[in-house]
mmCIF file of C-alpha atoms and ligand atoms in Angstrom:
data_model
loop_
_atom_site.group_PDB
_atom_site.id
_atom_site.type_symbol
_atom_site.label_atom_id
_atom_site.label_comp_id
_atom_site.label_asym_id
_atom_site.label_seq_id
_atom_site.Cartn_x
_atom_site.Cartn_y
_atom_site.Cartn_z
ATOM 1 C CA UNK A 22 -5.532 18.136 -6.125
ATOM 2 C CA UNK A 23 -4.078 20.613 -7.742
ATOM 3 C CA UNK A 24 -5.721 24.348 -8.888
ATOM 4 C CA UNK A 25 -4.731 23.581 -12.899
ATOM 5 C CA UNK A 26 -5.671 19.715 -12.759
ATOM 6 C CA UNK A 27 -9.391 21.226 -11.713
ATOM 7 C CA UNK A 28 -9.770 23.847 -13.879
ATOM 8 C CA UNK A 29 -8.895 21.171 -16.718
ATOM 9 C CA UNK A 30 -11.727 18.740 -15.783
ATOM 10 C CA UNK A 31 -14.085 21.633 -15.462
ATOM 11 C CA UNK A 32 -12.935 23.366 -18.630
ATOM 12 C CA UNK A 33 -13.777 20.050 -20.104
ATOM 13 C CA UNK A 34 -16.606 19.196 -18.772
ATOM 14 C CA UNK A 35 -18.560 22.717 -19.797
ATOM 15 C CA UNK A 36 -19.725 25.034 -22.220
ATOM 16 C CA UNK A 37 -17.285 28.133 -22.546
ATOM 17 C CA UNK A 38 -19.800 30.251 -21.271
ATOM 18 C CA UNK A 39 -20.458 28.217 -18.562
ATOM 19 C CA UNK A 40 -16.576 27.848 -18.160
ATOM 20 C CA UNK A 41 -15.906 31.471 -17.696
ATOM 21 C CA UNK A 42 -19.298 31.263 -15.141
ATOM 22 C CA UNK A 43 -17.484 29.411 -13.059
ATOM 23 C CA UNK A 44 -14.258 31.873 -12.965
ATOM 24 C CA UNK A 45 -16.426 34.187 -12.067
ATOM 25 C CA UNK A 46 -17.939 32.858 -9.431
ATOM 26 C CA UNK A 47 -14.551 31.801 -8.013
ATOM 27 C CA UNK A 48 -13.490 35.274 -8.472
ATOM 28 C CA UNK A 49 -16.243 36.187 -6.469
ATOM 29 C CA UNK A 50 -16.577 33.493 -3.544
ATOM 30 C CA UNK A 51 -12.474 34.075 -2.979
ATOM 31 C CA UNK A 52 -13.568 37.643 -2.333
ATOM 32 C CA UNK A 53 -16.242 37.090 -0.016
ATOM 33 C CA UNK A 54 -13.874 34.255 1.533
ATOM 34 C CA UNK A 55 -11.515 37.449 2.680
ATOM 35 C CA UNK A 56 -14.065 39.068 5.152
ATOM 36 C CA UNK A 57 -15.895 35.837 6.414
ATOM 37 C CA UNK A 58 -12.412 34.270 7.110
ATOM 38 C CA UNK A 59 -13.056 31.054 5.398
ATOM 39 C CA UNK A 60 -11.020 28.460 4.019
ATOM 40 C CA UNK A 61 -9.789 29.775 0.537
ATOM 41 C CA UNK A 62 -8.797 26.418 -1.127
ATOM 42 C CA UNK A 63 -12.618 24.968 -0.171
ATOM 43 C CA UNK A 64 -13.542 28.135 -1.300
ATOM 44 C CA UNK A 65 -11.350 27.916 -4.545
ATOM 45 C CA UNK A 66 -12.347 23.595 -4.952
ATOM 46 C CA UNK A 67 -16.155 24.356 -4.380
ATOM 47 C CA UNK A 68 -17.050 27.230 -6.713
ATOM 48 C CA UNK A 69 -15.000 25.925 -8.947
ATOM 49 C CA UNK A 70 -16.908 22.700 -9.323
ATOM 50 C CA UNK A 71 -20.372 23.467 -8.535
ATOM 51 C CA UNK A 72 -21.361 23.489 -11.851
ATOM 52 C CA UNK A 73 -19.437 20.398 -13.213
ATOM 53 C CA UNK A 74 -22.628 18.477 -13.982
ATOM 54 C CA UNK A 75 -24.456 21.853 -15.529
ATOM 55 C CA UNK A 76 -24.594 20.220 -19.177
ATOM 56 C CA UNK A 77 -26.024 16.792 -18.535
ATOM 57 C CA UNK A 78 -29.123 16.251 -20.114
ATOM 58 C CA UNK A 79 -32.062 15.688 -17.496
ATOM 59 C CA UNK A 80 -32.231 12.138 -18.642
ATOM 60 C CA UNK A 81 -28.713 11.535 -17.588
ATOM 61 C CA UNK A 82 -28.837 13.325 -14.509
ATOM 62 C CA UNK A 83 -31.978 11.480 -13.210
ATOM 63 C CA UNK A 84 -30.594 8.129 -14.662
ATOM 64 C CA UNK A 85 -26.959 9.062 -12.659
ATOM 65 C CA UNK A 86 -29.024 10.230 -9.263
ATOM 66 C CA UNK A 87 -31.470 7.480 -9.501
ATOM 67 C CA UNK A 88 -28.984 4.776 -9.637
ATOM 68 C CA UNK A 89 -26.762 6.342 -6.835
ATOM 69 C CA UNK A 90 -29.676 7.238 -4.293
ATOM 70 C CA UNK A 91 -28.896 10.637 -4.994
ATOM 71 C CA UNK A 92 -32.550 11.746 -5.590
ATOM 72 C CA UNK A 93 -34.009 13.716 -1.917
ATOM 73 C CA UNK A 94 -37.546 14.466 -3.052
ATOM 74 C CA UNK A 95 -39.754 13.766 -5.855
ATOM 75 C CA UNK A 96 -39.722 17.251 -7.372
ATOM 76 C CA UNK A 97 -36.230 16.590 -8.738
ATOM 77 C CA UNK A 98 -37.892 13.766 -11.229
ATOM 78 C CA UNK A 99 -39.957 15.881 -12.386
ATOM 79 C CA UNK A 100 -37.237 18.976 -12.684
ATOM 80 C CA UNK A 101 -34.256 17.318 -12.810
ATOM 81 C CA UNK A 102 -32.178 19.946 -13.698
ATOM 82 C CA UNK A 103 -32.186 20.633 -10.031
ATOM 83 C CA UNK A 104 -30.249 17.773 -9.362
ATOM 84 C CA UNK A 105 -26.931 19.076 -11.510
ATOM 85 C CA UNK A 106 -25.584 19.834 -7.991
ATOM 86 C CA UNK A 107 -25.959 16.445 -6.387
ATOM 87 C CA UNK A 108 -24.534 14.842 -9.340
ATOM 88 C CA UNK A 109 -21.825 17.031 -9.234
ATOM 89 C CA UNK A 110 -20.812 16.396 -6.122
ATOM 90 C CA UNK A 111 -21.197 12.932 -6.787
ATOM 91 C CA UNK A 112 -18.929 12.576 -9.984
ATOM 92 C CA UNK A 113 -16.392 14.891 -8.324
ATOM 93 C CA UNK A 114 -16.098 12.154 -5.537
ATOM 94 C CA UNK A 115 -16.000 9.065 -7.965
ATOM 95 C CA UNK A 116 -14.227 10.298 -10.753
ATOM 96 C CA UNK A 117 -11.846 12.771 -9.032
ATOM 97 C CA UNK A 118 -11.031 12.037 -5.256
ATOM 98 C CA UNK A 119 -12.539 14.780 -3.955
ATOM 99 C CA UNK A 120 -13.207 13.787 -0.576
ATOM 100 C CA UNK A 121 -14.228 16.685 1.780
ATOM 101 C CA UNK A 122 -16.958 16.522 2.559
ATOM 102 C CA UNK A 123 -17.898 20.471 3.327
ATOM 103 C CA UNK A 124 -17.072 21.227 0.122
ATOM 104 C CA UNK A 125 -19.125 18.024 -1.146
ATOM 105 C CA UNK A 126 -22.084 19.179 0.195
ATOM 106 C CA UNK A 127 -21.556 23.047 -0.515
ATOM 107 C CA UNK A 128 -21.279 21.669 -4.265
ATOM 108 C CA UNK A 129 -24.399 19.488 -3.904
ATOM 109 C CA UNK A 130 -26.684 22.289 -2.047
ATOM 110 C CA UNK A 131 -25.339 25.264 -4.406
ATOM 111 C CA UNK A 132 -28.964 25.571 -6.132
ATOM 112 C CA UNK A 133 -31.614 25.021 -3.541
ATOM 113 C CA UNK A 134 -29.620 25.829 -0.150
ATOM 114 C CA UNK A 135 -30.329 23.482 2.899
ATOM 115 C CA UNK A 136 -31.215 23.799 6.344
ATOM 116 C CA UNK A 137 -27.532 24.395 8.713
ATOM 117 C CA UNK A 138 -26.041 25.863 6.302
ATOM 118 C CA UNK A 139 -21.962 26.412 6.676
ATOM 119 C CA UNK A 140 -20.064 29.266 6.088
ATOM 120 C CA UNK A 141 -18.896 27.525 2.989
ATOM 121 C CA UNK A 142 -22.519 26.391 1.791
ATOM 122 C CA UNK A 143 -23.638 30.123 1.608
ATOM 123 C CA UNK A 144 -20.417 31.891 -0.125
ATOM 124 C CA UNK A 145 -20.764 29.513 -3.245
ATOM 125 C CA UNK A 146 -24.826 29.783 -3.029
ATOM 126 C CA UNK A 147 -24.242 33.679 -3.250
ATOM 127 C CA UNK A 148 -21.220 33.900 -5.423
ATOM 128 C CA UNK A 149 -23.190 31.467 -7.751
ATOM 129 C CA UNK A 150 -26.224 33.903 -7.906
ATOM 130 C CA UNK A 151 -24.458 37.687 -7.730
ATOM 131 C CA UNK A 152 -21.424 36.766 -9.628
ATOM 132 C CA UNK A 153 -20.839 39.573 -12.328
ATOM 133 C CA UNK A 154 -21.878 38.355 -14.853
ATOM 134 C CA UNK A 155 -25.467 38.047 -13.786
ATOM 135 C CA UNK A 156 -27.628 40.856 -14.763
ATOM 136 C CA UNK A 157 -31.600 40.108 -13.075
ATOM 137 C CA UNK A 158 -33.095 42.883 -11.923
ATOM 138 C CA UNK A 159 -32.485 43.391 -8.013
ATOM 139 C CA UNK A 160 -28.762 41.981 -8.449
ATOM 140 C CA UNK A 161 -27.077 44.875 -7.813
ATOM 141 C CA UNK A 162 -29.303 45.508 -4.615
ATOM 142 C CA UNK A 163 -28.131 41.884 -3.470
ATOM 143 C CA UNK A 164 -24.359 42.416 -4.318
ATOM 144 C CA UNK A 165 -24.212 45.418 -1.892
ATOM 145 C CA UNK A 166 -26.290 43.319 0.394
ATOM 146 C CA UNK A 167 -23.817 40.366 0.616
ATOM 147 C CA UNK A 168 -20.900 43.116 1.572
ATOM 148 C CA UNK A 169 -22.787 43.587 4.831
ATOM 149 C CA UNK A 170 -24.709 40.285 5.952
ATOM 150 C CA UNK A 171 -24.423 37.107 4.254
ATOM 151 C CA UNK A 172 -27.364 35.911 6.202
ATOM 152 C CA UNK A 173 -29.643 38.936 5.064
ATOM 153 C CA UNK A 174 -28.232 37.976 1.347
ATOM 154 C CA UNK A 175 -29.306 34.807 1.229
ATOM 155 C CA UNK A 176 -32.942 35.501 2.396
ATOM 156 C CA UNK A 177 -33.205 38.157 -0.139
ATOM 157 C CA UNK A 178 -31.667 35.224 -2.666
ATOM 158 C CA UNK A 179 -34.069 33.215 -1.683
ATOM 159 C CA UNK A 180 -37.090 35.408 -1.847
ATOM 160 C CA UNK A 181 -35.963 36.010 -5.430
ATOM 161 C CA UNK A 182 -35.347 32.562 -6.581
ATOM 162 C CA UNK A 183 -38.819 31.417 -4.974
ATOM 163 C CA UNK A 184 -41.046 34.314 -6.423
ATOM 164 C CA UNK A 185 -38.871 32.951 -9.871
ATOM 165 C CA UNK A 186 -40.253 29.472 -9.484
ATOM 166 C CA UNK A 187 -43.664 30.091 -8.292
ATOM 167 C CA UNK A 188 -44.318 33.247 -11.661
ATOM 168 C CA UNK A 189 -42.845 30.495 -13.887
ATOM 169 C CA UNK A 190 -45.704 27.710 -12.019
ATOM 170 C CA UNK A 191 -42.756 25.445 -11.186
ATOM 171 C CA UNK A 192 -42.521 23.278 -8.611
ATOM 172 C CA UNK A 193 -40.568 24.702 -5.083
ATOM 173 C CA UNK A 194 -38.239 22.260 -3.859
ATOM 174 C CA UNK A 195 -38.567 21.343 -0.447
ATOM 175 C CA UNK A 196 -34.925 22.612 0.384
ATOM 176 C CA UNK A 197 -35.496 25.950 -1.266
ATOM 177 C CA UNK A 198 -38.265 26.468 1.421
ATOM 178 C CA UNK A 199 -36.712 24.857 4.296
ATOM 179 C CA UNK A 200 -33.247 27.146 3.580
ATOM 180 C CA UNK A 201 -35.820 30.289 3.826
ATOM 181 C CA UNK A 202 -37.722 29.122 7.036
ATOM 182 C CA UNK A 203 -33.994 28.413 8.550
ATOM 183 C CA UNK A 204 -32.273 31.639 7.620
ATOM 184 C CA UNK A 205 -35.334 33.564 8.459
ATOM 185 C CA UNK A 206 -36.078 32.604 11.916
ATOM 186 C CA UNK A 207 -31.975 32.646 12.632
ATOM 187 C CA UNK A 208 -32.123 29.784 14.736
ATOM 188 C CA UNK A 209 -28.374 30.013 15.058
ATOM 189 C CA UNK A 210 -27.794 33.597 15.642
ATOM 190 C CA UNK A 211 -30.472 33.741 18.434
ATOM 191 C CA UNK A 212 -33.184 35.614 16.684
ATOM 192 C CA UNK A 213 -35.445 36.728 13.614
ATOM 193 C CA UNK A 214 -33.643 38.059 10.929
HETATM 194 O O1 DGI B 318 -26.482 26.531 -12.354
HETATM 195 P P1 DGI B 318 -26.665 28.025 -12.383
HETATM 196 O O2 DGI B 318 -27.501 28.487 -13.535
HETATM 197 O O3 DGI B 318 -25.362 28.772 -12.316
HETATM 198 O O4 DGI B 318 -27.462 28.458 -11.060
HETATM 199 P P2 DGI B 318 -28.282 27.504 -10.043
HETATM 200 O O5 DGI B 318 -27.538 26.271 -9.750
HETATM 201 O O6 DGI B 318 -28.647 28.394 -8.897
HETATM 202 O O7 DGI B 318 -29.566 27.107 -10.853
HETATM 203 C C1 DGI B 318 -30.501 28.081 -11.159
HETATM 204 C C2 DGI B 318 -31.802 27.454 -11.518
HETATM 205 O O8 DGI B 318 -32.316 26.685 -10.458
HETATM 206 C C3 DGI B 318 -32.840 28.522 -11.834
HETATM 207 O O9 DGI B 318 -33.335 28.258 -13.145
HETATM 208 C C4 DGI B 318 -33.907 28.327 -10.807
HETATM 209 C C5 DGI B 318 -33.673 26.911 -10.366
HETATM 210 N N1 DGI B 318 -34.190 26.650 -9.025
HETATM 211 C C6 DGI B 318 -33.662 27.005 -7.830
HETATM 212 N N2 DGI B 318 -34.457 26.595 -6.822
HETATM 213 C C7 DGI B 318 -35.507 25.964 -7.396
HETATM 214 C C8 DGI B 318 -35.328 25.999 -8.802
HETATM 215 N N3 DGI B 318 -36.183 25.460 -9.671
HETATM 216 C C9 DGI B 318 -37.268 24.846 -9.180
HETATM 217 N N4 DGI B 318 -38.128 24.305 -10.016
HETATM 218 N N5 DGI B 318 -37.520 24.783 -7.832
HETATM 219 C C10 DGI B 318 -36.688 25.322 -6.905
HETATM 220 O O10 DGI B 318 -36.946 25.232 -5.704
HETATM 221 FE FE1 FE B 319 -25.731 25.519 -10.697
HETATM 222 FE FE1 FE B 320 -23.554 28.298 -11.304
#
């Protein structure tokens, strides 16, 4: 799959602005890629797609997840915007060959995060969410914490996006919480965060 044929079938696919979103975040995952030694054409396919099903309407995306068992907990029928990710990664296997499956699933867990999350999973979570074109308030605190430790990044991402969902009285996926409880008790790196 080549890097032009991808950027066509995203550029088509989105809004500009959500076009040039994705550059961004490619920009920045391929930057974070340098330190954490990862795979730069995952890297490069993953960002790049993660938001290929971003302008579905909610009806399509639940009709699209429903129909494909895609759905993983009632919370996405009732906000199914969280499910552009699954669907992407979906379509992106159907309608484009993309077989691999790390960078399938860092595509389909790019909004909520998972439990086990790889390398992969958590540079386009983060680039997704500190890319610079995103402005919140804490971001730039979160940037310079990504430079150090990923892992402390993505709890702080998490805090954020979870304290976003509960002020705003929607619904907390389940993944969104188990991601926190997982990087917060650092199961894999022997130890509390
Ligand atoms: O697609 P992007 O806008 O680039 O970013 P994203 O895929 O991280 O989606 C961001 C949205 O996802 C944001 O509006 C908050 C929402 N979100 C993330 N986790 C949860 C959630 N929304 C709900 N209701 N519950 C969650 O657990
Ligand atoms: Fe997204
Ligand atoms: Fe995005």
């Amino acid at each position: 799959m080549d890097n032009i044929y991808l950027r066509n079938i995203v550029r088509k696919r989105l809004s500009e602005k959500r076009f040039n979103h994705s550059l961004r975040v490619v920009e920045t995952a391929l930057k974070m890629a340098e330190d954490l030694e990862a795979d730069k054409e995952k890297v490069y396919t993953a960002s790049l797609l993660h938001d290929y099903a971003k302008n579905m309407s909610p009806e399509e995306l639940l009709s699209i997840a429903r129909r494909n068992q895609l759905i993983s907990s009632w919370v996405e029928e009732r906000q199914p915007g969280l499910l552009h990710g699954p669907v992407a990664a979906y379509l992106c296997k159907k309608e484009h060959g993309i077989e691999d499956e790390e960078i399938l699933r860092a595509i389909r867990f790019h909004t909520t995060g998972c439990e086990n999350m790889t390398t992969l999973d958590k540079i386009v979570y983060l680039a997704d969410v500190i890319e610079p074109g995103r402005t919140y308030e804490g971001v730039n605190e979160l940037r310079d914490i990504c430079k150090h430790d990923i892992n402390k990044g993505l709890l702080f991402a998490f805090d954020r996006t979870i304290g976003y969902v509960i002020k705003r009285r929607m619904l907390i996926h389940p993944f969104t919480i188990e991601a926190r409880n997982w990087i917060i008790t650092g199961i894999e790196r022997g130890g509390m965060l």
